Amino acid sequence: MSLPNTRLKLRRPRLRARLPVLVILVLPHVWVPTIAQDVAIIGSWQGTSVCVDKVHFPACKDEQVIYDVRRKDSSTDTATLRADKVVNGVREFMAEFEFSRAPDSTWVAMFENPRVRIRIVLRVRGSQMMGVLTDEPSGRRIREIVVARVP
């Protein structure tokens, strides 16, 4: 007994039918790096800001710090950092800084008033952020910052 010789018609899916699948598969890979970069510095951080040059900056005091970082406007390359120090268990506002992402992926802020001109550079690595605060005219390091992301 032989089977009848029937041909099955196989239809190829049209490009139009494949397009939504391609969009679903490809689009997340296009957007993921932007989203990942966007949130790298955003969040709350807690740790220390330690004086490293008491000879040239004798008024400097080691501090326990809390930084709250939020996106500035809709940009992924600028952020606002609110810096608080912890004194006797109580948060005290110190300053707010506008940071911009540098080409090397660090975050940089400048601060100037009649007494000082400083540069702050922060680098995010996973759940840790490290940085340095430098006196711009002299190039001397004033502080080293080590903070961890608050879950």
GROMACS .gro file of N, CA and C in nm:
model
  453
    1MET      N    1   0.084  -0.116   0.000
    1MET     CA    2   0.000   0.000   0.000
    1MET      C    3   0.089   0.123   0.000
    2SER      N    4   0.062   0.209  -0.089
    2SER     CA    5   0.143   0.330  -0.098
    2SER      C    6   0.058   0.451  -0.062
    3LEU      N    7   0.128   0.549  -0.010
    3LEU     CA    8   0.060   0.672   0.028
    3LEU      C    9   0.043   0.760  -0.095
    4PRO      N   10  -0.065   0.831  -0.101
    4PRO     CA   11  -0.084   0.918  -0.216
    4PRO      C   12   0.022   1.028  -0.217
    5ASN      N   13   0.064   1.062  -0.332
    5ASN     CA   14   0.167   1.163  -0.350
    5ASN      C   15   0.101   1.301  -0.350
    6THR      N   16   0.090   1.355  -0.230
    6THR     CA   17   0.030   1.489  -0.220
    6THR      C   18   0.139   1.587  -0.178
    7ARG      N   19   0.130   1.699  -0.234
    7ARG     CA   20   0.227   1.803  -0.199
    7ARG      C   21   0.164   1.897  -0.097
    8LEU      N   22   0.241   1.918   0.007
    8LEU     CA   23   0.196   2.016   0.106
    8LEU      C   24   0.243   2.153   0.062
    9LYS      N   25   0.154   2.245   0.070
    9LYS     CA   26   0.193   2.381   0.036
    9LYS      C   27   0.244   2.448   0.163
   10LEU      N   28   0.370   2.480   0.162
   10LEU     CA   29   0.429   2.553   0.275
   10LEU      C   30   0.438   2.699   0.235
   11ARG      N   31   0.384   2.781   0.318
   11ARG     CA   32   0.389   2.924   0.291
   11ARG      C   33   0.499   2.988   0.373
   12ARG      N   34   0.576   3.068   0.310
   12ARG     CA   35   0.676   3.143   0.383
   12ARG      C   36   0.608   3.263   0.448
   13PRO      N   37   0.647   3.289   0.572
   13PRO     CA   38   0.589   3.409   0.634
   13PRO      C   39   0.639   3.533   0.561
   14ARG      N   40   0.553   3.623   0.540
   14ARG     CA   41   0.589   3.747   0.472
   14ARG      C   42   0.671   3.835   0.566
   15LEU      N   43   0.747   3.924   0.507
   15LEU     CA   44   0.828   4.017   0.586
   15LEU      C   45   0.739   4.098   0.680
   16ARG      N   46   0.624   4.134   0.632
   16ARG     CA   47   0.532   4.213   0.714
   16ARG      C   48   0.495   4.136   0.841
   17ALA      N   49   0.480   4.008   0.830
   17ALA     CA   50   0.446   3.926   0.947
   17ALA      C   51   0.568   3.910   1.039
   18ARG      N   52   0.688   3.915   0.984
   18ARG     CA   53   0.809   3.899   1.064
   18ARG      C   54   0.851   4.029   1.134
   19LEU      N   55   0.811   4.143   1.080
   19LEU     CA   56   0.856   4.270   1.131
   19LEU      C   57   0.827   4.290   1.281
   20PRO      N   58   0.708   4.263   1.331
   20PRO     CA   59   0.686   4.281   1.475
   20PRO      C   60   0.779   4.195   1.560
   21VAL      N   61   0.808   4.074   1.514
   21VAL     CA   62   0.897   3.986   1.588
   21VAL      C   63   1.038   4.045   1.589
   22LEU      N   64   1.083   4.097   1.475
   22LEU     CA   65   1.216   4.158   1.468
   22LEU      C   66   1.224   4.280   1.560
   23VAL      N   67   1.121   4.361   1.560
   23VAL     CA   68   1.121   4.480   1.644
   23VAL      C   69   1.129   4.439   1.791
   24ILE      N   70   1.054   4.339   1.831
   24ILE     CA   71   1.055   4.293   1.970
   24ILE      C   72   1.191   4.238   2.008
   25LEU      N   73   1.258   4.169   1.918
   25LEU     CA   74   1.387   4.109   1.948
   25LEU      C   75   1.502   4.209   1.942
   26VAL      N   76   1.497   4.305   1.853
   26VAL     CA   77   1.609   4.397   1.832
   26VAL      C   78   1.600   4.521   1.919
   27LEU      N   79   1.483   4.579   1.937
   27LEU     CA   80   1.469   4.704   2.007
   27LEU      C   81   1.526   4.703   2.149
   28PRO      N   82   1.501   4.601   2.230
   28PRO     CA   83   1.559   4.604   2.365
   28PRO      C   84   1.711   4.615   2.363
   29HIS      N   85   1.777   4.554   2.265
   29HIS     CA   86   1.922   4.560   2.258
   29HIS      C   87   1.972   4.699   2.220
   30VAL      N   88   1.891   4.774   2.149
   30VAL     CA   89   1.927   4.911   2.113
   30VAL      C   90   1.909   5.002   2.233
   31TRP      N   91   1.805   4.983   2.312
   31TRP     CA   92   1.775   5.072   2.423
   31TRP      C   93   1.849   5.038   2.552
   32VAL      N   94   1.887   4.915   2.575
   32VAL     CA   95   1.947   4.874   2.701
   32VAL      C   96   2.069   4.956   2.740
   33PRO      N   97   2.169   4.980   2.651
   33PRO     CA   98   2.284   5.058   2.695
   33PRO      C   99   2.248   5.197   2.742
   34THR      N  100   2.156   5.264   2.676
   34THR     CA  101   2.116   5.398   2.718
   34THR      C  102   2.052   5.394   2.854
   35ILE      N  103   1.964   5.299   2.877
   35ILE     CA  104   1.899   5.287   3.007
   35ILE      C  105   2.001   5.255   3.114
   36ALA      N  106   2.092   5.163   3.088
   36ALA     CA  107   2.192   5.124   3.187
   36ALA      C  108   2.280   5.244   3.223
   37GLN      N  109   2.323   5.322   3.124
   37GLN     CA  110   2.405   5.438   3.152
   37GLN      C  111   2.324   5.543   3.229
   38ASP      N  112   2.200   5.556   3.194
   38ASP     CA  113   2.115   5.656   3.254
   38ASP      C  114   2.104   5.637   3.405
   39VAL      N  115   2.094   5.514   3.451
   39VAL     CA  116   2.069   5.491   3.592
   39VAL      C  117   2.195   5.464   3.673
   40ALA      N  118   2.312   5.466   3.611
   40ALA     CA  119   2.435   5.431   3.682
   40ALA      C  120   2.458   5.517   3.806
   41ILE      N  121   2.438   5.646   3.799
   41ILE     CA  122   2.466   5.733   3.913
   41ILE      C  123   2.338   5.768   3.990
   42ILE      N  124   2.223   5.747   3.930
   42ILE     CA  125   2.096   5.785   3.991
   42ILE      C  126   2.068   5.696   4.113
   43GLY      N  127   2.027   5.759   4.222
   43GLY     CA  128   1.993   5.684   4.343
   43GLY      C  129   2.052   5.747   4.467
   44SER      N  130   2.045   5.674   4.578
   44SER     CA  131   2.099   5.721   4.705
   44SER      C  132   2.228   5.645   4.736
   45TRP      N  133   2.323   5.716   4.792
   45TRP     CA  134   2.455   5.664   4.821
   45TRP      C  135   2.493   5.705   4.963
   46GLN      N  136   2.564   5.619   5.033
   46GLN     CA  137   2.606   5.650   5.169
   46GLN      C  138   2.748   5.600   5.191
   47GLY      N  139   2.828   5.681   5.262
   47GLY     CA  140   2.965   5.640   5.288
   47GLY      C  141   3.045   5.751   5.353
   48THR      N  142   3.172   5.767   5.308
   48THR     CA  143   3.262   5.862   5.372
   48THR      C  144   3.322   5.959   5.272
   49SER      N  145   3.353   6.077   5.325
   49SER     CA  146   3.429   6.178   5.253
   49SER      C  147   3.543   6.216   5.348
   50VAL      N  148   3.664   6.169   5.315
   50VAL     CA  149   3.777   6.176   5.407
   50VAL      C  150   3.879   6.279   5.358
   51CYS      N  151   3.929   6.360   5.450
   51CYS     CA  152   4.031   6.460   5.420
   51CYS      C  153   4.164   6.391   5.392
   52VAL      N  154   4.234   6.436   5.288
   52VAL     CA  155   4.360   6.372   5.253
   52VAL      C  156   4.480   6.468   5.260
   53ASP      N  157   4.457   6.597   5.287
   53ASP     CA  158   4.567   6.694   5.293
   53ASP      C  159   4.538   6.796   5.401
   54LYS      N  160   4.559   6.756   5.527
   54LYS     CA  161   4.531   6.845   5.641
   54LYS      C  162   4.635   6.958   5.651
   55VAL      N  163   4.751   6.941   5.589
   55VAL     CA  164   4.853   7.044   5.593
   55VAL      C  165   4.804   7.168   5.518
   56HIS      N  166   4.754   7.149   5.396
   56HIS     CA  167   4.708   7.262   5.315
   56HIS      C  168   4.562   7.299   5.340
   57PHE      N  169   4.485   7.206   5.398
   57PHE     CA  170   4.343   7.231   5.425
   57PHE      C  171   4.312   7.191   5.569
   58PRO      N  172   4.365   7.266   5.666
   58PRO     CA  173   4.352   7.227   5.807
   58PRO      C  174   4.208   7.230   5.860
   59ALA      N  175   4.119   7.305   5.799
   59ALA     CA  176   3.980   7.312   5.845
   59ALA      C  177   3.897   7.193   5.799
   60CYS      N  178   3.951   7.111   5.711
   60CYS     CA  179   3.877   6.996   5.658
   60CYS      C  180   3.849   6.894   5.768
   61LYS      N  181   3.728   6.841   5.769
   61LYS     CA  182   3.686   6.740   5.867
   61LYS      C  183   3.634   6.618   5.793
   62ASP      N  184   3.673   6.498   5.837
   62ASP     CA  185   3.619   6.374   5.781
   62ASP      C  186   3.469   6.371   5.806
   63GLU      N  187   3.395   6.317   5.709
   63GLU     CA  188   3.249   6.318   5.720
   63GLU      C  189   3.187   6.186   5.677
   64GLN      N  190   3.078   6.152   5.742
   64GLN     CA  191   2.987   6.049   5.694
   64GLN      C  192   2.890   6.124   5.604
   65VAL      N  193   2.867   6.073   5.482
   65VAL     CA  194   2.786   6.147   5.386
   65VAL      C  195   2.674   6.061   5.328
   66ILE      N  196   2.572   6.130   5.283
   66ILE     CA  197   2.462   6.069   5.206
   66ILE      C  198   2.442   6.156   5.083
   67TYR      N  199   2.447   6.093   4.967
   67TYR     CA  200   2.425   6.163   4.841
   67TYR      C  201   2.298   6.110   4.778
   68ASP      N  202   2.210   6.200   4.741
   68ASP     CA  203   2.090   6.164   4.665
   68ASP      C  204   2.106   6.224   4.526
   69VAL      N  205   2.107   6.135   4.426
   69VAL     CA  206   2.132   6.179   4.289
   69VAL      C  207   2.007   6.156   4.205
   70ARG      N  208   1.967   6.258   4.133
   70ARG     CA  209   1.852   6.246   4.044
   70ARG      C  210   1.890   6.299   3.906
   71ARG      N  211   1.819   6.252   3.807
   71ARG     CA  212   1.842   6.297   3.670
   71ARG      C  213   1.806   6.445   3.661
   72LYS      N  214   1.884   6.517   3.585
   72LYS     CA  215   1.852   6.658   3.559
   72LYS      C  216   1.777   6.663   3.428
   73ASP      N  217   1.657   6.712   3.431
   73ASP     CA  218   1.571   6.719   3.313
   73ASP      C  219   1.558   6.579   3.253
   74SER      N  220   1.566   6.568   3.122
   74SER     CA  221   1.552   6.437   3.058
   74SER      C  222   1.685   6.386   3.005
   75SER      N  223   1.792   6.455   3.035
   75SER     CA  224   1.924   6.418   2.986
   75SER      C  225   1.980   6.296   3.058
   76THR      N  226   2.050   6.212   2.985
   76THR     CA  227   2.117   6.097   3.048
   76THR      C  228   2.261   6.132   3.083
   77ASP      N  229   2.305   6.253   3.051
   77ASP     CA  230   2.444   6.292   3.076
   77ASP      C  231   2.458   6.403   3.180
   78THR      N  232   2.350   6.438   3.247
   78THR     CA  233   2.358   6.536   3.355
   78THR      C  234   2.275   6.487   3.472
   79ALA      N  235   2.322   6.519   3.591
   79ALA     CA  236   2.253   6.476   3.713
   79ALA      C  237   2.274   6.580   3.821
   80THR      N  238   2.179   6.587   3.913
   80THR     CA  239   2.189   6.676   4.028
   80THR      C  240   2.216   6.591   4.152
   81LEU      N  241   2.320   6.625   4.226
   81LEU     CA  242   2.357   6.551   4.346
   81LEU      C  243   2.334   6.642   4.467
   82ARG      N  244   2.252   6.593   4.558
   82ARG     CA  245   2.232   6.663   4.686
   82ARG      C  246   2.323   6.595   4.787
   83ALA      N  247   2.412   6.673   4.849
   83ALA     CA  248   2.509   6.620   4.945
   83ALA      C  249   2.469   6.659   5.086
   84ASP      N  250   2.452   6.559   5.170
   84ASP     CA  251   2.425   6.580   5.312
   84ASP      C  252   2.536   6.514   5.392
   85LYS      N  253   2.569   6.572   5.507
   85LYS     CA  254   2.659   6.504   5.600
   85LYS      C  255   2.576   6.457   5.718
   86VAL      N  256   2.625   6.356   5.788
   86VAL     CA  257   2.555   6.303   5.904
   86VAL      C  258   2.632   6.347   6.029
   87VAL      N  259   2.564   6.425   6.113
   87VAL     CA  260   2.625   6.476   6.237
   87VAL      C  261   2.537   6.432   6.353
   88ASN      N  262   2.594   6.355   6.444
   88ASN     CA  263   2.519   6.302   6.560
   88ASN      C  264   2.393   6.229   6.516
   89GLY      N  265   2.404   6.155   6.406
   89GLY     CA  266   2.292   6.075   6.357
   89GLY      C  267   2.187   6.152   6.279
   90VAL      N  268   2.210   6.280   6.254
   90VAL     CA  269   2.113   6.364   6.184
   90VAL      C  270   2.172   6.414   6.053
   91ARG      N  271   2.093   6.404   5.945
   91ARG     CA  272   2.136   6.456   5.815
   91ARG      C  273   2.135   6.608   5.814
   92GLU      N  274   2.246   6.666   5.764
   92GLU     CA  275   2.255   6.811   5.749
   92GLU      C  276   2.291   6.842   5.604
   93PHE      N  277   2.211   6.926   5.542
   93PHE     CA  278   2.234   6.966   5.403
   93PHE      C  279   2.367   7.039   5.391
   94MET      N  280   2.448   7.001   5.289
   94MET     CA  281   2.573   7.073   5.262
   94MET      C  282   2.562   7.155   5.134
   95ALA      N  283   2.527   7.087   5.024
   95ALA     CA  284   2.524   7.158   4.896
   95ALA      C  285   2.455   7.072   4.791
   96GLU      N  286   2.425   7.134   4.678
   96GLU     CA  287   2.372   7.063   4.563
   96GLU      C  288   2.465   7.094   4.446
   97PHE      N  289   2.501   6.989   4.371
   97PHE     CA  290   2.595   7.003   4.260
   97PHE      C  291   2.533   6.950   4.131
   98GLU      N  292   2.567   7.014   4.020
   98GLU     CA  293   2.525   6.967   3.888
   98GLU      C  294   2.643   6.891   3.826
   99PHE      N  295   2.624   6.763   3.800
   99PHE     CA  296   2.728   6.678   3.742
   99PHE      C  297   2.700   6.653   3.594
  100SER      N  298   2.806   6.644   3.518
  100SER     CA  299   2.799   6.607   3.377
  100SER      C  300   2.887   6.485   3.355
  101ARG      N  301   2.842   6.397   3.265
  101ARG     CA  302   2.923   6.279   3.234
  101ARG      C  303   3.035   6.319   3.138
  102ALA      N  304   3.157   6.281   3.174
  102ALA     CA  305   3.274   6.308   3.090
  102ALA      C  306   3.292   6.193   2.990
  103PRO      N  307   3.372   6.213   2.886
  103PRO     CA  308   3.393   6.107   2.786
  103PRO      C  309   3.447   5.976   2.845
  104ASP      N  310   3.519   5.983   2.959
  104ASP     CA  311   3.573   5.861   3.020
  104ASP      C  312   3.474   5.796   3.117
  105SER      N  313   3.347   5.839   3.113
  105SER     CA  314   3.238   5.786   3.195
  105SER      C  315   3.242   5.829   3.341
  106THR      N  316   3.332   5.920   3.377
  106THR     CA  317   3.327   5.976   3.512
  106THR      C  318   3.221   6.086   3.512
  107TRP      N  319   3.183   6.127   3.631
  107TRP     CA  320   3.087   6.236   3.649
  107TRP      C  321   3.163   6.352   3.712
  108VAL      N  322   3.150   6.472   3.656
  108VAL     CA  323   3.231   6.586   3.696
  108VAL      C  324   3.143   6.705   3.732
  109ALA      N  325   3.178   6.771   3.844
  109ALA     CA  326   3.109   6.894   3.884
  109ALA      C  327   3.214   6.997   3.925
  110MET      N  328   3.184   7.121   3.898
  110MET     CA  329   3.269   7.232   3.941
  110MET      C  330   3.188   7.316   4.040
  111PHE      N  331   3.257   7.366   4.141
  111PHE     CA  332   3.192   7.453   4.238
  111PHE      C  333   3.285   7.570   4.265
  112GLU      N  334   3.227   7.690   4.266
  112GLU     CA  335   3.308   7.808   4.290
  112GLU      C  336   3.229   7.909   4.372
  113ASN      N  337   3.298   7.967   4.470
  113ASN     CA  338   3.244   8.081   4.543
  113ASN      C  339   3.362   8.175   4.568
  114PRO      N  340   3.345   8.286   4.638
  114PRO     CA  341   3.458   8.379   4.656
  114PRO      C  342   3.580   8.316   4.728
  115ARG      N  343   3.558   8.210   4.805
  115ARG     CA  344   3.670   8.150   4.881
  115ARG      C  345   3.736   8.032   4.813
  116VAL      N  346   3.662   7.952   4.735
  116VAL     CA  347   3.717   7.828   4.680
  116VAL      C  348   3.673   7.805   4.535
  117ARG      N  349   3.750   7.723   4.468
  117ARG     CA  350   3.712   7.671   4.337
  117ARG      C  351   3.754   7.524   4.337
  118ILE      N  352   3.654   7.436   4.336
  118ILE     CA  353   3.683   7.294   4.347
  118ILE      C  354   3.624   7.216   4.230
  119ARG      N  355   3.682   7.100   4.209
  119ARG     CA  356   3.635   7.008   4.106
  119ARG      C  357   3.610   6.875   4.176
  120ILE      N  358   3.493   6.816   4.148
  120ILE     CA  359   3.458   6.686   4.204
  120ILE      C  360   3.445   6.587   4.089
  121VAL      N  361   3.514   6.475   4.099
  121VAL     CA  362   3.508   6.371   3.997
  121VAL      C  363   3.464   6.242   4.065
  122LEU      N  364   3.358   6.181   4.014
  122LEU     CA  365   3.305   6.056   4.069
  122LEU      C  366   3.305   5.949   3.961
  123ARG      N  367   3.333   5.826   4.004
  123ARG     CA  368   3.329   5.711   3.912
  123ARG      C  369   3.241   5.603   3.976
  124VAL      N  370   3.140   5.560   3.901
  124VAL     CA  371   3.049   5.456   3.948
  124VAL      C  372   3.099   5.321   3.898
  125ARG      N  373   3.109   5.226   3.990
  125ARG     CA  374   3.145   5.088   3.955
  125ARG      C  375   3.049   4.997   4.029
  126GLY      N  376   2.943   4.956   3.958
  126GLY     CA  377   2.843   4.869   4.020
  126GLY      C  378   2.772   4.941   4.132
  127SER      N  379   2.779   4.884   4.253
  127SER     CA  380   2.710   4.944   4.367
  127SER      C  381   2.802   5.032   4.450
  128GLN      N  382   2.918   5.067   4.395
  128GLN     CA  383   3.011   5.155   4.466
  128GLN      C  384   3.045   5.275   4.379
  129MET      N  385   3.063   5.388   4.447
  129MET     CA  386   3.104   5.509   4.377
  129MET      C  387   3.222   5.568   4.454
  130MET      N  388   3.328   5.599   4.381
  130MET     CA  389   3.447   5.658   4.442
  130MET      C  390   3.476   5.790   4.372
  131GLY      N  391   3.539   5.878   4.448
  131GLY     CA  392   3.568   6.006   4.386
  131GLY      C  393   3.672   6.085   4.460
  132VAL      N  394   3.700   6.201   4.405
  132VAL     CA  395   3.799   6.291   4.462
  132VAL      C  396   3.751   6.434   4.445
  133LEU      N  397   3.779   6.514   4.548
  133LEU     CA  398   3.748   6.656   4.545
  133LEU      C  399   3.883   6.728   4.541
  134THR      N  400   3.904   6.811   4.441
  134THR     CA  401   4.034   6.875   4.417
  134THR      C  402   4.021   7.026   4.417
  135ASP      N  403   4.117   7.093   4.480
  135ASP     CA  404   4.127   7.238   4.474
  135ASP      C  405   4.180   7.274   4.336
  136GLU      N  406   4.102   7.346   4.257
  136GLU     CA  407   4.140   7.375   4.118
  136GLU      C  408   4.265   7.463   4.105
  137PRO      N  409   4.276   7.573   4.178
  137PRO     CA  410   4.395   7.656   4.155
  137PRO      C  411   4.527   7.582   4.183
  138SER      N  412   4.531   7.502   4.290
  138SER     CA  413   4.657   7.437   4.327
  138SER      C  414   4.670   7.296   4.270
  139GLY      N  415   4.557   7.233   4.235
  139GLY     CA  416   4.560   7.094   4.189
  139GLY      C  417   4.572   6.994   4.302
  140ARG      N  418   4.565   7.040   4.427
  140ARG     CA  419   4.579   6.951   4.543
  140ARG      C  420   4.447   6.879   4.573
  141ARG      N  421   4.460   6.753   4.609
  141ARG     CA  422   4.343   6.676   4.651
  141ARG      C  423   4.304   6.718   4.792
  142ILE      N  424   4.176   6.740   4.810
  142ILE     CA  425   4.124   6.779   4.942
  142ILE      C  426   4.059   6.658   5.009
  143ARG      N  427   3.976   6.585   4.933
  143ARG     CA  428   3.899   6.473   4.988
  143ARG      C  429   3.899   6.354   4.896
  144GLU      N  430   3.882   6.237   4.955
  144GLU     CA  431   3.853   6.115   4.881
  144GLU      C  432   3.717   6.066   4.928
  145ILE      N  433   3.636   6.027   4.832
  145ILE     CA  434   3.498   5.990   4.859
  145ILE      C  435   3.480   5.842   4.824
  146VAL      N  436   3.419   5.768   4.916
  146VAL     CA  437   3.384   5.628   4.892
  146VAL      C  438   3.244   5.608   4.946
  147VAL      N  439   3.149   5.581   4.857
  147VAL     CA  440   3.010   5.559   4.898
  147VAL      C  441   2.954   5.435   4.831
  148ALA      N  442   2.855   5.376   4.895
  148ALA     CA  443   2.789   5.257   4.840
  148ALA      C  444   2.643   5.289   4.815
  149ARG      N  445   2.587   5.225   4.715
  149ARG     CA  446   2.447   5.246   4.682
  149ARG      C  447   2.360   5.197   4.797
  150VAL      N  448   2.260   5.276   4.833
  150VAL     CA  449   2.164   5.238   4.936
  150VAL      C  450   2.053   5.162   4.867
  151PRO      N  451   2.029   5.035   4.907
  151PRO     CA  452   1.924   4.957   4.837
  151PRO      C  453   1.785   5.015   4.858
   0.00000   0.00000   0.00000
